[in-house]
Every structure is written in C-alpha cells, then in structure tokens.
Amino acid sequence: MKTLFFNASMPRSGSELLQVILHQNPDIYASATSPLLEYQFAARGNLGLPEVKSQPPSLMERAFLAMCGSMAQGYYDSITERPVIVDKNRGWSHYYEWVAQWNPNPKMICMVRDLRSVIASMEKVYRATRHLPVGPDNPAQLQGMTVDQRAARWLNTQPVGLALSRTLDLFQRGVAKDILFVRYEDLTTAPEATMQKVYGYLGLPLFAHDFTKLEKTIIEDSSVFGPYGDHSIKPVLVPAKPSDWSVTLPPAISNNVRASQNWFFDSFNY
C-alpha cells in the first residue's frame, strides 16, 4: 500500500527542483508531471452516464471514490516499488476536498516564489525563444508587444494566472492552512532547514540530501510542454538571488506586479 502525497506547486517556482531532491530518498518516488489527476477527471466526466444514473446515487458515489483511490494505488504499483509517492500536478490543491474523499487528510506541498521573479522567468523564456512561434506577442492585434503587456497577460492567463486564482481560492475556502507552502527562495538558500520542514509536515523520517549532486532520474520529455514548461534543473543547488527580477523587469512593471497581487506578497512575506 503506497503512501500518497501531492506536489501542487505554482509554475516557475521550483516544483521540479523539489521533486528531484525528494527522489534522492530511496523510499520516495517523486514523479514527473503526472497524468493521474487527468485520468481521474476522465472518470469523473462519465458520472452522468445512464449506467451510473440508473443506480442509487450513494452507491455510485462510494464506488467512484473508492475507484479513485484504487486507481492511484494501481497506477503507482505498476511504476515503482518505493512505498512513498509524491505525485506532481498543479491541479491537486484545487481539488483538495475531492482528494480528501478518497485519501483522507491529504498532505500537499505548494512551492511559491516572488511573483516578480515568476514573471521575469517567463519574460526570459520569451526573449530566448524569439525564433519560435510560441510567445504571447500578437503584432496583428497589438497584444503582448511590450513587457508590461506580457506581464499583465501572464498574471491573468494560464499557467500563472490560473495558479494565482487557485492559490487565492485556497485561502478563501480555508484550505490553505492544511497545505505546506514552501518558498523557492527558502529552499535554495536554506535547503536543509527547509527540507526538515517538508519531512516534518509529511511525517517522514529525515533524510540526508546532497544538494551538490542533483540529478533528474525520472524520464520525462519536457519538450511536449513547450519552452515555458521546461523541467530541467541545475546539478548543484544555487541560492536564489535577491531581487533577481529587477534585471529583467523595469521598476514600474515590477511595482505593478506587486501592487496588483498584494494578497500574495502579504500571504508569503515577500
């Protein structure tokens, strides 16, 4: 029987870094971006079938939720013999209550990062991939043509805008207190202390991680996610530079990012 935990981190916030670190522990399988939640979505999408609606609702609900739990167990039984799983999918936290119905008192970790750094990271990818037709710029409609337009777009669309809305929702519906939020800046500057908090939250014995030999051993072709979904990591943990965003974002734009998302900066002490 696997013990399931969940990584529901925000984009560009070090979720892959955390997974690689956790996977050093021989008892933990820290997944690549996982389709498990999408598999369960597909099953949920069939709850309106006549074969379901013709049977007692309470019976079908119990059966569906039991299937969700069995699906997760069967999925990972076929992938790894490691007893502890950390499944990575940004959507998990949004469906916390559903997960709790088939995995009681779920433990979820959410990596967060200074939003100015997140937007700066997106902008860096944009500038590095100008030869590809993947940017948010649309000359025909004069959209995404300036740094401030692109910043505003990323704050209000997928993946950053969606993650922001879902994170705010966690606080509004009272779920945030049950989730461990880990700041990217803390993980990179104080990794040992931060990982102690992670293990304490998960209720697992501490493990001596090597932050100078980080290697992604889970096979994943991140190119399918496009350049903004790159999941590569550096072999040595490098501390996040304070105000690294200031090199990429003009002061007025970084100030706008800060002012437009006060709740985020206040919630995570940025």
PDB file of C-alpha atoms in Angstrom:
ATOM      1  CA  MET A   1       0.000   0.000   0.000  1.00  0.00           C
ATOM      2  CA  LYS A   2       1.558   3.257  -1.154  1.00  0.00           C
ATOM      3  CA  THR A   3       1.523   6.410   0.954  1.00  0.00           C
ATOM      4  CA  LEU A   4       0.451   9.247  -1.318  1.00  0.00           C
ATOM      5  CA  PHE A   5       1.487  12.876  -1.054  1.00  0.00           C
ATOM      6  CA  PHE A   6       0.978  15.631  -3.593  1.00  0.00           C
ATOM      7  CA  ASN A   7       3.072  18.416  -5.120  1.00  0.00           C
ATOM      8  CA  ALA A   8       0.698  21.180  -6.300  1.00  0.00           C
ATOM      9  CA  SER A   9       3.253  23.928  -6.840  1.00  0.00           C
ATOM     10  CA  MET A  10       2.868  27.146  -8.780  1.00  0.00           C
ATOM     11  CA  PRO A  11       4.601  27.438 -12.177  1.00  0.00           C
ATOM     12  CA  ARG A  12       8.224  28.600 -12.374  1.00  0.00           C
ATOM     13  CA  SER A  13       8.555  28.117  -8.609  1.00  0.00           C
ATOM     14  CA  GLY A  14      10.882  25.135  -8.249  1.00  0.00           C
ATOM     15  CA  SER A  15       8.455  22.222  -8.256  1.00  0.00           C
ATOM     16  CA  GLU A  16      10.837  20.088 -10.301  1.00  0.00           C
ATOM     17  CA  LEU A  17      13.722  21.019  -8.026  1.00  0.00           C
ATOM     18  CA  LEU A  18      11.775  19.813  -5.022  1.00  0.00           C
ATOM     19  CA  GLN A  19      10.878  16.559  -6.779  1.00  0.00           C
ATOM     20  CA  VAL A  20      14.487  15.844  -7.709  1.00  0.00           C
ATOM     21  CA  ILE A  21      15.595  16.478  -4.140  1.00  0.00           C
ATOM     22  CA  LEU A  22      12.879  14.252  -2.692  1.00  0.00           C
ATOM     23  CA  HIS A  23      13.639  11.473  -5.172  1.00  0.00           C
ATOM     24  CA  GLN A  24      17.153  11.154  -3.711  1.00  0.00           C
ATOM     25  CA  ASN A  25      15.436   9.397  -0.816  1.00  0.00           C
ATOM     26  CA  PRO A  26      15.218   5.694  -1.799  1.00  0.00           C
ATOM     27  CA  ASP A  27      11.844   5.437  -0.055  1.00  0.00           C
ATOM     28  CA  ILE A  28      10.261   8.248  -2.078  1.00  0.00           C
ATOM     29  CA  TYR A  29       9.156   8.216  -5.694  1.00  0.00           C
ATOM     30  CA  ALA A  30       8.797  11.869  -6.699  1.00  0.00           C
ATOM     31  CA  SER A  31       7.032  11.854 -10.042  1.00  0.00           C
ATOM     32  CA  ALA A  32       7.444  13.913 -13.166  1.00  0.00           C
ATOM     33  CA  THR A  33       4.379  15.957 -14.096  1.00  0.00           C
ATOM     34  CA  SER A  34       1.733  13.301 -13.591  1.00  0.00           C
ATOM     35  CA  PRO A  35      -1.435  12.415 -15.553  1.00  0.00           C
ATOM     36  CA  LEU A  36      -3.079  10.764 -12.539  1.00  0.00           C
ATOM     37  CA  LEU A  37      -5.421  13.683 -11.863  1.00  0.00           C
ATOM     38  CA  GLU A  38      -6.360  13.848 -15.557  1.00  0.00           C
ATOM     39  CA  TYR A  39      -7.175  10.132 -15.513  1.00  0.00           C
ATOM     40  CA  GLN A  40      -9.498  10.783 -12.608  1.00  0.00           C
ATOM     41  CA  PHE A  41     -11.022  13.760 -14.453  1.00  0.00           C
ATOM     42  CA  ALA A  42     -11.879  11.421 -17.309  1.00  0.00           C
ATOM     43  CA  ALA A  43     -13.659   9.064 -14.928  1.00  0.00           C
ATOM     44  CA  ARG A  44     -15.494  11.962 -13.263  1.00  0.00           C
ATOM     45  CA  GLY A  45     -16.644  13.116 -16.680  1.00  0.00           C
ATOM     46  CA  ASN A  46     -18.623   9.898 -17.057  1.00  0.00           C
ATOM     47  CA  LEU A  47     -20.659  10.262 -13.860  1.00  0.00           C
ATOM     48  CA  GLY A  48     -23.619  11.423 -15.970  1.00  0.00           C
ATOM     49  CA  LEU A  49     -23.828   8.212 -17.962  1.00  0.00           C
ATOM     50  CA  PRO A  50     -27.149   6.315 -17.868  1.00  0.00           C
ATOM     51  CA  GLU A  51     -25.315   3.315 -16.405  1.00  0.00           C
ATOM     52  CA  VAL A  52     -24.387   5.496 -13.445  1.00  0.00           C
ATOM     53  CA  LYS A  53     -27.609   7.466 -13.049  1.00  0.00           C
ATOM     54  CA  SER A  54     -29.715   4.306 -13.115  1.00  0.00           C
ATOM     55  CA  GLN A  55     -28.188   3.105  -9.838  1.00  0.00           C
ATOM     56  CA  PRO A  56     -28.519   4.513  -6.282  1.00  0.00           C
ATOM     57  CA  PRO A  57     -26.541   7.798  -6.061  1.00  0.00           C
ATOM     58  CA  SER A  58     -24.947   6.944  -2.710  1.00  0.00           C
ATOM     59  CA  LEU A  59     -23.764   3.597  -4.063  1.00  0.00           C
ATOM     60  CA  MET A  60     -22.280   5.162  -7.181  1.00  0.00           C
ATOM     61  CA  GLU A  61     -20.564   7.886  -5.159  1.00  0.00           C
ATOM     62  CA  ARG A  62     -18.930   5.334  -2.869  1.00  0.00           C
ATOM     63  CA  ALA A  63     -17.873   3.235  -5.838  1.00  0.00           C
ATOM     64  CA  PHE A  64     -16.444   6.218  -7.731  1.00  0.00           C
ATOM     65  CA  LEU A  65     -14.422   7.497  -4.786  1.00  0.00           C
ATOM     66  CA  ALA A  66     -13.127   4.012  -3.990  1.00  0.00           C
ATOM     67  CA  MET A  67     -12.111   3.705  -7.630  1.00  0.00           C
ATOM     68  CA  CYS A  68     -10.164   6.982  -7.397  1.00  0.00           C
ATOM     69  CA  GLY A  69      -8.128   5.589  -4.507  1.00  0.00           C
ATOM     70  CA  SER A  70      -7.611   2.230  -6.190  1.00  0.00           C
ATOM     71  CA  MET A  71      -6.651   3.984  -9.419  1.00  0.00           C
ATOM     72  CA  ALA A  72      -3.898   5.891  -7.639  1.00  0.00           C
ATOM     73  CA  GLN A  73      -2.601   2.763  -5.934  1.00  0.00           C
ATOM     74  CA  GLY A  74      -2.696   0.692  -9.103  1.00  0.00           C
ATOM     75  CA  TYR A  75      -1.053   3.428 -11.109  1.00  0.00           C
ATOM     76  CA  TYR A  76       1.963   3.608  -8.825  1.00  0.00           C
ATOM     77  CA  ASP A  77       2.132  -0.112  -8.067  1.00  0.00           C
ATOM     78  CA  SER A  78       2.965  -0.548 -11.750  1.00  0.00           C
ATOM     79  CA  ILE A  79       5.571   2.241 -11.753  1.00  0.00           C
ATOM     80  CA  THR A  80       7.655   1.826  -8.610  1.00  0.00           C
ATOM     81  CA  GLU A  81       8.303  -0.351  -5.591  1.00  0.00           C
ATOM     82  CA  ARG A  82       9.075   2.689  -3.464  1.00  0.00           C
ATOM     83  CA  PRO A  83       6.495   2.939  -0.664  1.00  0.00           C
ATOM     84  CA  VAL A  84       6.060   6.739  -0.611  1.00  0.00           C
ATOM     85  CA  ILE A  85       4.779   8.725  -3.577  1.00  0.00           C
ATOM     86  CA  VAL A  86       4.869  12.465  -4.206  1.00  0.00           C
ATOM     87  CA  ASP A  87       2.668  13.000  -7.259  1.00  0.00           C
ATOM     88  CA  LYS A  88       3.225  16.301  -9.060  1.00  0.00           C
ATOM     89  CA  ASN A  89       0.294  18.098 -10.657  1.00  0.00           C
ATOM     90  CA  ARG A  90      -0.606  21.763 -10.153  1.00  0.00           C
ATOM     91  CA  GLY A  91      -4.294  20.908 -10.072  1.00  0.00           C
ATOM     92  CA  TRP A  92      -4.287  18.812  -6.904  1.00  0.00           C
ATOM     93  CA  SER A  93      -4.789  21.664  -4.449  1.00  0.00           C
ATOM     94  CA  HIS A  94      -7.811  22.993  -6.341  1.00  0.00           C
ATOM     95  CA  TYR A  95      -9.498  19.644  -5.760  1.00  0.00           C
ATOM     96  CA  TYR A  96      -8.353  19.190  -2.167  1.00  0.00           C
ATOM     97  CA  GLU A  97     -11.805  18.237  -0.895  1.00  0.00           C
ATOM     98  CA  TRP A  98     -12.255  15.632  -3.627  1.00  0.00           C
ATOM     99  CA  VAL A  99      -8.846  14.134  -2.888  1.00  0.00           C
ATOM    100  CA  ALA A 100      -9.744  14.033   0.809  1.00  0.00           C
ATOM    101  CA  GLN A 101     -12.744  11.844  -0.031  1.00  0.00           C
ATOM    102  CA  TRP A 102     -10.528   9.028  -1.295  1.00  0.00           C
ATOM    103  CA  ASN A 103      -7.276   9.910   0.512  1.00  0.00           C
ATOM    104  CA  PRO A 104      -8.237  11.282   3.952  1.00  0.00           C
ATOM    105  CA  ASN A 105      -6.284  14.277   5.315  1.00  0.00           C
ATOM    106  CA  PRO A 106      -4.149  14.663   2.189  1.00  0.00           C
ATOM    107  CA  LYS A 107      -0.731  16.238   2.525  1.00  0.00           C
ATOM    108  CA  MET A 108       0.026  18.719  -0.248  1.00  0.00           C
ATOM    109  CA  ILE A 109       3.132  20.824  -0.837  1.00  0.00           C
ATOM    110  CA  CYS A 110       2.946  24.020  -2.848  1.00  0.00           C
ATOM    111  CA  MET A 111       6.115  25.776  -3.955  1.00  0.00           C
ATOM    112  CA  VAL A 112       5.700  29.545  -4.298  1.00  0.00           C
ATOM    113  CA  ARG A 113       8.045  32.272  -5.491  1.00  0.00           C
ATOM    114  CA  ASP A 114       8.188  36.041  -5.621  1.00  0.00           C
ATOM    115  CA  LEU A 115       5.751  36.822  -8.443  1.00  0.00           C
ATOM    116  CA  ARG A 116       8.165  39.333  -9.886  1.00  0.00           C
ATOM    117  CA  SER A 117      10.668  36.505 -10.315  1.00  0.00           C
ATOM    118  CA  VAL A 118       7.987  34.292 -11.846  1.00  0.00           C
ATOM    119  CA  ILE A 119       7.075  36.933 -14.410  1.00  0.00           C
ATOM    120  CA  ALA A 120      10.740  37.688 -15.039  1.00  0.00           C
ATOM    121  CA  SER A 121      11.336  33.984 -15.656  1.00  0.00           C
ATOM    122  CA  MET A 122       8.517  33.908 -18.219  1.00  0.00           C
ATOM    123  CA  GLU A 123       9.943  37.011 -19.880  1.00  0.00           C
ATOM    124  CA  LYS A 124      13.403  35.437 -20.053  1.00  0.00           C
ATOM    125  CA  VAL A 125      11.966  32.402 -21.832  1.00  0.00           C
ATOM    126  CA  TYR A 126      10.126  34.715 -24.223  1.00  0.00           C
ATOM    127  CA  ARG A 127      13.336  36.543 -25.109  1.00  0.00           C
ATOM    128  CA  ALA A 128      15.283  33.309 -25.520  1.00  0.00           C
ATOM    129  CA  THR A 129      12.722  31.770 -27.887  1.00  0.00           C
ATOM    130  CA  ARG A 130      12.036  34.608 -30.299  1.00  0.00           C
ATOM    131  CA  HIS A 131      12.809  32.212 -33.172  1.00  0.00           C
ATOM    132  CA  LEU A 132       9.797  30.082 -32.184  1.00  0.00           C
ATOM    133  CA  PRO A 133       6.094  30.915 -32.721  1.00  0.00           C
ATOM    134  CA  VAL A 134       5.279  30.361 -29.055  1.00  0.00           C
ATOM    135  CA  GLY A 135       5.292  33.818 -27.497  1.00  0.00           C
ATOM    136  CA  PRO A 136       2.321  35.846 -26.262  1.00  0.00           C
ATOM    137  CA  ASP A 137       3.023  38.638 -28.751  1.00  0.00           C
ATOM    138  CA  ASN A 138       0.437  39.228 -31.471  1.00  0.00           C
ATOM    139  CA  PRO A 139       1.530  42.046 -33.817  1.00  0.00           C
ATOM    140  CA  ALA A 140      -1.696  41.890 -35.829  1.00  0.00           C
ATOM    141  CA  GLN A 141      -3.747  42.795 -32.778  1.00  0.00           C
ATOM    142  CA  LEU A 142      -1.026  44.744 -30.946  1.00  0.00           C
ATOM    143  CA  GLN A 143      -1.174  42.338 -28.000  1.00  0.00           C
ATOM    144  CA  GLY A 144       1.769  41.254 -25.878  1.00  0.00           C
ATOM    145  CA  MET A 145       4.020  43.722 -27.651  1.00  0.00           C
ATOM    146  CA  THR A 146       5.609  45.274 -24.549  1.00  0.00           C
ATOM    147  CA  VAL A 147       6.969  43.955 -21.284  1.00  0.00           C
ATOM    148  CA  ASP A 148       4.078  45.420 -19.295  1.00  0.00           C
ATOM    149  CA  GLN A 149       1.523  43.878 -21.666  1.00  0.00           C
ATOM    150  CA  ARG A 150       3.179  40.482 -21.392  1.00  0.00           C
ATOM    151  CA  ALA A 151       3.397  40.731 -17.611  1.00  0.00           C
ATOM    152  CA  ALA A 152      -0.295  41.594 -17.396  1.00  0.00           C
ATOM    153  CA  ARG A 153      -1.172  38.724 -19.705  1.00  0.00           C
ATOM    154  CA  TRP A 154       0.820  36.163 -17.721  1.00  0.00           C
ATOM    155  CA  LEU A 155      -0.808  37.331 -14.491  1.00  0.00           C
ATOM    156  CA  ASN A 156      -4.260  36.734 -15.958  1.00  0.00           C
ATOM    157  CA  THR A 157      -3.905  33.631 -18.125  1.00  0.00           C
ATOM    158  CA  GLN A 158      -2.548  30.112 -17.875  1.00  0.00           C
ATOM    159  CA  PRO A 159      -0.385  28.961 -16.310  1.00  0.00           C
ATOM    160  CA  VAL A 160       0.490  31.766 -13.892  1.00  0.00           C
ATOM    161  CA  GLY A 161      -2.901  33.473 -13.716  1.00  0.00           C
ATOM    162  CA  LEU A 162      -4.742  30.198 -13.174  1.00  0.00           C
ATOM    163  CA  ALA A 163      -2.333  29.164 -10.411  1.00  0.00           C
ATOM    164  CA  LEU A 164      -2.755  32.555  -8.743  1.00  0.00           C
ATOM    165  CA  SER A 165      -6.543  32.275  -8.769  1.00  0.00           C
ATOM    166  CA  ARG A 166      -6.422  28.769  -7.385  1.00  0.00           C
ATOM    167  CA  THR A 167      -3.986  29.779  -4.646  1.00  0.00           C
ATOM    168  CA  LEU A 168      -6.184  32.690  -3.611  1.00  0.00           C
ATOM    169  CA  ASP A 169      -9.126  30.306  -3.555  1.00  0.00           C
ATOM    170  CA  LEU A 170      -7.253  28.057  -1.114  1.00  0.00           C
ATOM    171  CA  PHE A 171      -7.179  30.915   1.384  1.00  0.00           C
ATOM    172  CA  GLN A 172     -10.766  31.951   0.726  1.00  0.00           C
ATOM    173  CA  ARG A 173     -12.173  28.493   1.331  1.00  0.00           C
ATOM    174  CA  GLY A 174      -9.923  27.750   4.314  1.00  0.00           C
ATOM    175  CA  VAL A 175      -7.821  25.011   2.765  1.00  0.00           C
ATOM    176  CA  ALA A 176      -4.501  26.869   2.813  1.00  0.00           C
ATOM    177  CA  LYS A 177      -3.948  26.000   6.477  1.00  0.00           C
ATOM    178  CA  ASP A 178      -3.680  22.315   5.543  1.00  0.00           C
ATOM    179  CA  ILE A 179      -1.126  22.831   2.773  1.00  0.00           C
ATOM    180  CA  LEU A 180       2.598  23.323   3.241  1.00  0.00           C
ATOM    181  CA  PHE A 181       3.720  26.348   1.250  1.00  0.00           C
ATOM    182  CA  VAL A 182       7.444  26.351   0.555  1.00  0.00           C
ATOM    183  CA  ARG A 183       9.125  29.459  -0.784  1.00  0.00           C
ATOM    184  CA  TYR A 184      11.559  28.812  -3.610  1.00  0.00           C
ATOM    185  CA  GLU A 185      13.898  31.350  -2.068  1.00  0.00           C
ATOM    186  CA  ASP A 186      13.968  29.404   1.213  1.00  0.00           C
ATOM    187  CA  LEU A 187      14.581  26.069  -0.489  1.00  0.00           C
ATOM    188  CA  THR A 188      17.554  27.427  -2.418  1.00  0.00           C
ATOM    189  CA  THR A 189      19.149  29.479   0.374  1.00  0.00           C
ATOM    190  CA  ALA A 190      18.420  27.219   3.373  1.00  0.00           C
ATOM    191  CA  PRO A 191      17.807  23.783   1.860  1.00  0.00           C
ATOM    192  CA  GLU A 192      18.481  21.667   4.938  1.00  0.00           C
ATOM    193  CA  ALA A 193      16.159  23.638   7.201  1.00  0.00           C
ATOM    194  CA  THR A 194      13.510  23.778   4.501  1.00  0.00           C
ATOM    195  CA  MET A 195      13.624  20.041   3.863  1.00  0.00           C
ATOM    196  CA  GLN A 196      13.321  19.423   7.597  1.00  0.00           C
ATOM    197  CA  LYS A 197      10.031  21.325   7.456  1.00  0.00           C
ATOM    198  CA  VAL A 198       8.935  19.255   4.471  1.00  0.00           C
ATOM    199  CA  TYR A 199       9.698  15.971   6.209  1.00  0.00           C
ATOM    200  CA  GLY A 200       8.050  17.183   9.403  1.00  0.00           C
ATOM    201  CA  TYR A 201       4.885  18.095   7.518  1.00  0.00           C
ATOM    202  CA  LEU A 202       4.821  14.762   5.679  1.00  0.00           C
ATOM    203  CA  GLY A 203       5.529  12.867   8.898  1.00  0.00           C
ATOM    204  CA  LEU A 204       8.522  11.053   7.432  1.00  0.00           C
ATOM    205  CA  PRO A 205      11.970  10.339   8.902  1.00  0.00           C
ATOM    206  CA  LEU A 206      14.620  12.866   7.922  1.00  0.00           C
ATOM    207  CA  PHE A 207      16.963  12.034   5.070  1.00  0.00           C
ATOM    208  CA  ALA A 208      20.412  13.477   4.359  1.00  0.00           C
ATOM    209  CA  HIS A 209      20.093  15.025   0.919  1.00  0.00           C
ATOM    210  CA  ASP A 210      23.052  16.003  -1.245  1.00  0.00           C
ATOM    211  CA  PHE A 211      22.336  19.411  -2.728  1.00  0.00           C
ATOM    212  CA  THR A 212      25.581  19.360  -4.737  1.00  0.00           C
ATOM    213  CA  LYS A 213      24.619  16.318  -6.821  1.00  0.00           C
ATOM    214  CA  LEU A 214      21.147  16.905  -8.176  1.00  0.00           C
ATOM    215  CA  GLU A 215      20.184  14.549 -10.976  1.00  0.00           C
ATOM    216  CA  LYS A 216      16.803  14.042 -12.572  1.00  0.00           C
ATOM    217  CA  THR A 217      16.449  10.288 -12.986  1.00  0.00           C
ATOM    218  CA  ILE A 218      12.729  10.183 -13.772  1.00  0.00           C
ATOM    219  CA  ILE A 219      12.420  10.036 -17.561  1.00  0.00           C
ATOM    220  CA  GLU A 220      10.380  12.936 -18.926  1.00  0.00           C
ATOM    221  CA  ASP A 221      10.300  14.670 -22.298  1.00  0.00           C
ATOM    222  CA  SER A 222       9.508  18.182 -21.126  1.00  0.00           C
ATOM    223  CA  SER A 223       9.555  19.457 -24.711  1.00  0.00           C
ATOM    224  CA  VAL A 224       5.903  18.403 -25.011  1.00  0.00           C
ATOM    225  CA  PHE A 225       5.065  21.227 -22.583  1.00  0.00           C
ATOM    226  CA  GLY A 226       6.769  23.839 -24.758  1.00  0.00           C
ATOM    227  CA  PRO A 227       9.620  26.172 -23.745  1.00  0.00           C
ATOM    228  CA  TYR A 228       7.608  27.663 -20.872  1.00  0.00           C
ATOM    229  CA  GLY A 229       7.279  24.191 -19.357  1.00  0.00           C
ATOM    230  CA  ASP A 230      10.960  23.320 -19.257  1.00  0.00           C
ATOM    231  CA  HIS A 231      11.610  20.984 -16.325  1.00  0.00           C
ATOM    232  CA  SER A 232      15.404  20.849 -16.424  1.00  0.00           C
ATOM    233  CA  ILE A 233      17.391  21.603 -13.282  1.00  0.00           C
ATOM    234  CA  LYS A 234      20.958  22.525 -12.440  1.00  0.00           C
ATOM    235  CA  PRO A 235      23.190  19.794 -10.934  1.00  0.00           C
ATOM    236  CA  VAL A 236      24.116  21.976  -7.950  1.00  0.00           C
ATOM    237  CA  LEU A 237      21.625  23.917  -5.855  1.00  0.00           C
ATOM    238  CA  VAL A 238      22.179  27.624  -6.437  1.00  0.00           C
ATOM    239  CA  PRO A 239      20.777  30.180  -3.970  1.00  0.00           C
ATOM    240  CA  ALA A 240      18.155  32.476  -5.446  1.00  0.00           C
ATOM    241  CA  LYS A 241      19.491  35.986  -5.916  1.00  0.00           C
ATOM    242  CA  PRO A 242      17.547  38.690  -4.074  1.00  0.00           C
ATOM    243  CA  SER A 243      15.624  40.896  -6.468  1.00  0.00           C
ATOM    244  CA  ASP A 244      16.807  38.890  -9.484  1.00  0.00           C
ATOM    245  CA  TRP A 245      13.669  40.106 -11.230  1.00  0.00           C
ATOM    246  CA  SER A 246      14.981  43.686 -11.289  1.00  0.00           C
ATOM    247  CA  VAL A 247      17.419  42.803 -14.077  1.00  0.00           C
ATOM    248  CA  THR A 248      14.556  41.803 -16.384  1.00  0.00           C
ATOM    249  CA  LEU A 249      11.594  43.914 -15.268  1.00  0.00           C
ATOM    250  CA  PRO A 250      11.646  47.727 -15.309  1.00  0.00           C
ATOM    251  CA  PRO A 251      10.795  49.226 -11.888  1.00  0.00           C
ATOM    252  CA  ALA A 252       7.352  50.453 -12.941  1.00  0.00           C
ATOM    253  CA  ILE A 253       6.356  46.978 -14.136  1.00  0.00           C
ATOM    254  CA  SER A 254       7.658  45.158 -11.080  1.00  0.00           C
ATOM    255  CA  ASN A 255       5.812  47.687  -8.922  1.00  0.00           C
ATOM    256  CA  ASN A 256       2.621  46.988 -10.868  1.00  0.00           C
ATOM    257  CA  VAL A 257       3.035  43.256 -10.326  1.00  0.00           C
ATOM    258  CA  ARG A 258       3.463  43.880  -6.611  1.00  0.00           C
ATOM    259  CA  ALA A 259       0.500  46.252  -6.344  1.00  0.00           C
ATOM    260  CA  SER A 260      -1.874  44.052  -8.340  1.00  0.00           C
ATOM    261  CA  GLN A 261      -1.283  40.985  -6.162  1.00  0.00           C
ATOM    262  CA  ASN A 262      -0.905  42.377  -2.645  1.00  0.00           C
ATOM    263  CA  TRP A 263      -2.621  39.365  -1.104  1.00  0.00           C
ATOM    264  CA  PHE A 264       0.086  37.049  -2.493  1.00  0.00           C
ATOM    265  CA  PHE A 265       3.018  39.146  -1.314  1.00  0.00           C
ATOM    266  CA  ASP A 266       1.450  39.589   2.111  1.00  0.00           C
ATOM    267  CA  SER A 267       0.498  35.911   2.472  1.00  0.00           C
ATOM    268  CA  PHE A 268       4.004  34.664   1.750  1.00  0.00           C
ATOM    269  CA  ASN A 269       6.006  37.517   3.299  1.00  0.00           C
ATOM    270  CA  TYR A 270       7.560  38.945   0.170  1.00  0.00           C
TER     271      TYR A 270
END
